[in-house]
């Protein structure tokens, strides 16, 4: 029974799991994943690779990263990593506290004083000195490098899993000045049973966008206000600088904002519909179009927004959806018109914006894990610990020298400290 | 600004010409045992690097952002970092000199490809900004340069017994080549990992998630794992020499796919990069 945990936590299993995750990752990057790709991309891929598509379908390779076996492999990897980290910490602690390796190699005619002087000159530090034994070390902290790296990986992996499991998101849609009260419906939500909720009213107070000379967006930031029970407190959420508030993060999305036309529409049955027709932000001097038709009853219309008068002095153009031959009916605020059998009144203009709202635990432990990985990686490379132990007994000097990693690269350093005596002594 | 860009292309071509001369001289000098020619090649490479620095500076000024968006910028920056790396190394350790016969032609290839792809300027997309993106890209540049050096030592180790490589002067012995490829693979692993993590932080601030199994992210992780497997295999299972070098070549191929091909997948959020 003891054998199974040993196998599961062995170094060999860790490497095999790394290889397995790598192969799954390569497959997942090649085969369009259902959660990442649009349907048309998947269909095109399946048409191009019919045989592989059938195999992928049979094996469930369109959702590798959500599959139980992939998640189980990651979990096993986390366990193996935890065990490996424990072993590394124990080994590093033993080295850290230990008395140094036993000197076995004889150095004929050597004196401890001269070797000590050369060792100190080479950057070694004297560690302990007892009963004729002298221990010198360089980059001693480096014995912890692997442990630090693995602690960082373990912390990152565990916290990443926690974040992925505990994060829930939604998209909040606003018109300028609109207040979102707690419990109101979102535009879209990841988990309808457990949507994120700030618990206070909040309001969209405006969007500021600057562009490069070419018209491409340069900076976008939204002004949001939150009611703290007494007054409205203004905060900013920008692209690349989300707003963290009350355990939630609010992301401003590039391109997810613009002008809108507020319409009152009476359909053929006489029913009234209030519509906000959204137009995505476009650079100065250009008209823009609705990205999808608006359906009222059984009739669909589409719109053009031309605030700079490129096509018409009246900013809003409406026509039946899909009828590219039809000349749009143009309207200014306050105008009414008949479009595809609908009575339409252009009530007013507005601004709109959509924000991603996420409720998640703090991301800082994850980033701390990243920092620890970075530190461990650099320690692993830059701080290679070396240890020199000298022992003087009965007028003879013996030594042991050890580099924790890449020892052959430091043989010249060892020889410079011990001189030609090392070569003479090595054979004994 | 436009004038800066016109000048920048000419300066880039000048750097390319110098690198070509340097590569030719170093190869010729090393194969014909003419140390003077090799030395002249190194000096030309150093001058080329200085000129290349000016070209990238002009590009930065002209484009209004760091040289890390288009193929032209990315390949040129990769070439610059690799050349700077090998020059810095040769200042510290003479034993890296033999590596120039591999690295100079590699840098020449990178810069040549860069110029071939065309110097069109693209505005930086809104989310492609911030200090974490700069760190993300910078660490990947260093990681790729280390990967080239590591590959160089690995390939020289693999081909040491061939007639051409065997007659090169200034080349370390087989054990040293193997050791150096290990050392630089370690550096690749470190910087690749840090670059990937900096990218995760950037993604968190810009896209609202730190990891999304995006093809570029996934390939990057795969590459990191393969370098990790290589390091573990060497450290704990004593794999070295030819087998280790072949594994390293495989890792490098993955690195190239990860950096230069996966962004062409339309499902990638990175699809603005390297186009």
mmCIF file of N, CA and C in Angstrom, chain A residues 333-387:
data_model
loop_
_atom_site.group_PDB
_atom_site.id
_atom_site.type_symbol
_atom_site.label_atom_id
_atom_site.label_comp_id
_atom_site.label_asym_id
_atom_site.label_seq_id
_atom_site.Cartn_x
_atom_site.Cartn_y
_atom_site.Cartn_z
ATOM 1 N N UNK A 333 -32.333 64.420 -33.307
ATOM 2 C CA UNK A 333 -33.117 64.249 -32.083
ATOM 3 C C UNK A 333 -34.433 65.023 -32.153
ATOM 4 N N UNK A 334 -35.517 64.343 -31.825
ATOM 5 C CA UNK A 334 -36.846 64.963 -31.866
ATOM 6 C C UNK A 334 -37.626 64.591 -33.115
ATOM 7 N N UNK A 335 -36.930 64.072 -34.162
ATOM 8 C CA UNK A 335 -37.599 63.712 -35.418
ATOM 9 C C UNK A 335 -38.371 62.399 -35.276
ATOM 10 N N UNK A 336 -39.398 62.250 -36.116
ATOM 11 C CA UNK A 336 -40.090 60.964 -36.207
ATOM 12 C C UNK A 336 -40.089 60.526 -37.675
ATOM 13 N N UNK A 337 -40.202 59.216 -37.902
ATOM 14 C CA UNK A 337 -40.208 58.709 -39.278
ATOM 15 C C UNK A 337 -40.802 57.304 -39.292
ATOM 16 N N UNK A 338 -41.145 56.858 -40.495
ATOM 17 C CA UNK A 338 -41.616 55.475 -40.694
ATOM 18 C C UNK A 338 -40.445 54.670 -41.249
ATOM 19 N N UNK A 339 -40.095 53.578 -40.586
ATOM 20 C CA UNK A 339 -39.011 52.714 -41.070
ATOM 21 C C UNK A 339 -39.526 51.281 -41.054
ATOM 22 N N UNK A 340 -39.571 50.648 -42.199
ATOM 23 C CA UNK A 340 -40.008 49.246 -42.332
ATOM 24 C C UNK A 340 -41.355 49.006 -41.649
ATOM 25 N N UNK A 341 -42.235 49.965 -41.780
ATOM 26 C CA UNK A 341 -43.577 49.802 -41.204
ATOM 27 C C UNK A 341 -43.670 50.158 -39.734
ATOM 28 N N UNK A 342 -42.574 50.643 -39.161
ATOM 29 C CA UNK A 342 -42.575 51.021 -37.735
ATOM 30 C C UNK A 342 -42.586 52.542 -37.614
ATOM 31 N N UNK A 343 -43.299 53.037 -36.612
ATOM 32 C CA UNK A 343 -43.234 54.472 -36.319
ATOM 33 C C UNK A 343 -42.108 54.686 -35.324
ATOM 34 N N UNK A 344 -41.107 55.443 -35.744
ATOM 35 C CA UNK A 344 -39.921 55.611 -34.902
ATOM 36 C C UNK A 344 -39.759 57.073 -34.519
ATOM 37 N N UNK A 345 -39.527 57.311 -33.226
ATOM 38 C CA UNK A 345 -39.182 58.659 -32.763
ATOM 39 C C UNK A 345 -37.767 58.608 -32.196
ATOM 40 N N UNK A 346 -36.913 59.494 -32.686
ATOM 41 C CA UNK A 346 -35.539 59.604 -32.166
ATOM 42 C C UNK A 346 -35.615 60.569 -30.976
ATOM 43 N N UNK A 347 -35.687 60.003 -29.772
ATOM 44 C CA UNK A 347 -35.948 60.814 -28.577
ATOM 45 C C UNK A 347 -34.723 61.637 -28.198
ATOM 46 N N UNK A 348 -33.583 60.972 -28.097
ATOM 47 C CA UNK A 348 -32.386 61.693 -27.635
ATOM 48 C C UNK A 348 -31.138 60.858 -27.924
ATOM 49 N N UNK A 349 -29.991 61.494 -27.751
ATOM 50 C CA UNK A 349 -28.729 60.742 -27.835
ATOM 51 C C UNK A 349 -28.290 60.357 -26.423
ATOM 52 N N UNK A 350 -27.420 59.373 -26.366
ATOM 53 C CA UNK A 350 -26.915 58.937 -25.049
ATOM 54 C C UNK A 350 -25.525 58.351 -25.232
ATOM 55 N N UNK A 351 -24.869 58.108 -24.109
ATOM 56 C CA UNK A 351 -23.604 57.360 -24.144
ATOM 57 C C UNK A 351 -23.840 56.039 -23.439
ATOM 58 N N UNK A 352 -23.139 55.002 -23.858
ATOM 59 C CA UNK A 352 -23.269 53.712 -23.189
ATOM 60 C C UNK A 352 -21.872 53.120 -22.946
ATOM 61 N N UNK A 353 -21.806 52.201 -22.031
ATOM 62 C CA UNK A 353 -20.543 51.504 -21.754
ATOM 63 C C UNK A 353 -20.852 50.186 -21.055
ATOM 64 N N UNK A 354 -19.973 49.206 -21.279
ATOM 65 C CA UNK A 354 -20.107 47.920 -20.585
ATOM 66 C C UNK A 354 -18.821 47.627 -19.826
ATOM 67 N N UNK A 355 -18.993 47.122 -18.633
ATOM 68 C CA UNK A 355 -17.846 46.832 -17.773
ATOM 69 C C UNK A 355 -17.889 45.375 -17.340
ATOM 70 N N UNK A 356 -16.698 44.774 -17.247
ATOM 71 C CA UNK A 356 -16.627 43.426 -16.663
ATOM 72 C C UNK A 356 -16.550 43.607 -15.149
ATOM 73 N N UNK A 357 -17.415 42.907 -14.448
ATOM 74 C CA UNK A 357 -17.389 42.945 -12.979
ATOM 75 C C UNK A 357 -17.003 41.544 -12.506
ATOM 76 N N UNK A 358 -15.966 41.458 -11.696
ATOM 77 C CA UNK A 358 -15.524 40.139 -11.203
ATOM 78 C C UNK A 358 -15.450 40.145 -9.695
ATOM 79 N N UNK A 359 -15.986 39.095 -9.096
ATOM 80 C CA UNK A 359 -15.770 38.912 -7.661
ATOM 81 C C UNK A 359 -14.734 37.800 -7.512
ATOM 82 N N UNK A 360 -13.644 38.105 -6.860
ATOM 83 C CA UNK A 360 -12.593 37.092 -6.712
ATOM 84 C C UNK A 360 -11.785 37.380 -5.464
ATOM 85 N N UNK A 361 -11.161 36.330 -4.923
ATOM 86 C CA UNK A 361 -10.227 36.576 -3.814
ATOM 87 C C UNK A 361 -9.079 37.443 -4.325
ATOM 88 N N UNK A 362 -8.311 37.984 -3.415
ATOM 89 C CA UNK A 362 -7.201 38.850 -3.821
ATOM 90 C C UNK A 362 -6.228 38.076 -4.715
ATOM 91 N N UNK A 363 -5.721 38.763 -5.711
ATOM 92 C CA UNK A 363 -4.782 38.129 -6.638
ATOM 93 C C UNK A 363 -3.341 38.249 -6.117
ATOM 94 N N UNK A 364 -3.178 38.999 -5.023
ATOM 95 C CA UNK A 364 -1.815 39.276 -4.548
ATOM 96 C C UNK A 364 -1.019 38.013 -4.176
ATOM 97 N N UNK A 365 -1.636 37.011 -3.502
ATOM 98 C CA UNK A 365 -0.843 35.794 -3.219
ATOM 99 C C UNK A 365 -0.327 35.123 -4.491
ATOM 100 N N UNK A 366 -1.111 35.207 -5.560
ATOM 101 C CA UNK A 366 -0.654 34.634 -6.834
ATOM 102 C C UNK A 366 0.576 35.386 -7.326
ATOM 103 N N UNK A 367 0.484 36.702 -7.273
ATOM 104 C CA UNK A 367 1.611 37.507 -7.739
ATOM 105 C C UNK A 367 2.824 37.337 -6.809
ATOM 106 N N UNK A 368 2.542 37.115 -5.543
ATOM 107 C CA UNK A 368 3.640 36.830 -4.610
ATOM 108 C C UNK A 368 4.319 35.517 -5.015
ATOM 109 N N UNK A 369 3.483 34.521 -5.376
ATOM 110 C CA UNK A 369 4.022 33.243 -5.862
ATOM 111 C C UNK A 369 4.897 33.462 -7.081
ATOM 112 N N UNK A 370 4.443 34.329 -7.984
ATOM 113 C CA UNK A 370 5.222 34.633 -9.187
ATOM 114 C C UNK A 370 6.575 35.243 -8.797
ATOM 115 N N UNK A 371 6.513 36.170 -7.840
ATOM 116 C CA UNK A 371 7.757 36.838 -7.418
ATOM 117 C C UNK A 371 8.714 35.805 -6.806
ATOM 118 N N UNK A 372 8.158 34.862 -6.050
ATOM 119 C CA UNK A 372 9.011 33.834 -5.429
ATOM 120 C C UNK A 372 9.621 32.932 -6.503
ATOM 121 N N UNK A 373 8.834 32.621 -7.541
ATOM 122 C CA UNK A 373 9.376 31.827 -8.656
ATOM 123 C C UNK A 373 10.535 32.579 -9.307
ATOM 124 N N UNK A 374 10.308 33.863 -9.536
ATOM 125 C CA UNK A 374 11.354 34.690 -10.150
ATOM 126 C C UNK A 374 12.613 34.686 -9.305
ATOM 127 N N UNK A 375 12.416 34.871 -8.002
ATOM 128 C CA UNK A 375 13.564 34.893 -7.091
ATOM 129 C C UNK A 375 14.276 33.539 -7.104
ATOM 130 N N UNK A 376 13.498 32.462 -7.020
ATOM 131 C CA UNK A 376 14.080 31.118 -7.007
ATOM 132 C C UNK A 376 14.846 30.831 -8.289
ATOM 133 N N UNK A 377 14.269 31.248 -9.427
ATOM 134 C CA UNK A 377 14.931 31.015 -10.719
ATOM 135 C C UNK A 377 16.278 31.717 -10.756
ATOM 136 N N UNK A 378 16.273 32.964 -10.311
ATOM 137 C CA UNK A 378 17.524 33.719 -10.358
ATOM 138 C C UNK A 378 18.540 33.161 -9.353
ATOM 139 N N UNK A 379 18.035 32.755 -8.178
ATOM 140 C CA UNK A 379 18.946 32.146 -7.183
ATOM 141 C C UNK A 379 19.571 30.879 -7.748
ATOM 142 N N UNK A 380 18.729 30.105 -8.430
ATOM 143 C CA UNK A 380 19.178 28.839 -8.986
ATOM 144 C C UNK A 380 20.324 29.052 -9.967
ATOM 145 N N UNK A 381 20.214 30.135 -10.701
ATOM 146 C CA UNK A 381 21.216 30.383 -11.722
ATOM 147 C C UNK A 381 22.398 31.183 -11.186
ATOM 148 N N UNK A 382 22.085 32.213 -10.403
ATOM 149 C CA UNK A 382 23.144 33.151 -10.018
ATOM 150 C C UNK A 382 23.841 32.770 -8.715
ATOM 151 N N UNK A 383 23.154 32.078 -7.835
ATOM 152 C CA UNK A 383 23.759 31.737 -6.548
ATOM 153 C C UNK A 383 24.006 30.237 -6.473
ATOM 154 N N UNK A 384 25.087 29.806 -7.046
ATOM 155 C CA UNK A 384 25.419 28.382 -6.974
ATOM 156 C C UNK A 384 26.317 28.184 -5.752
ATOM 157 N N UNK A 385 25.800 27.504 -4.745
ATOM 158 C CA UNK A 385 26.565 27.418 -3.499
ATOM 159 C C UNK A 385 27.766 26.489 -3.632
ATOM 160 N N UNK A 386 28.896 26.959 -3.109
ATOM 161 C CA UNK A 386 30.109 26.137 -3.067
ATOM 162 C C UNK A 386 30.582 26.047 -1.619
ATOM 163 N N UNK A 387 31.141 24.922 -1.306
ATOM 164 C CA UNK A 387 31.589 24.711 0.076
ATOM 165 C C UNK A 387 32.965 24.062 0.072
#
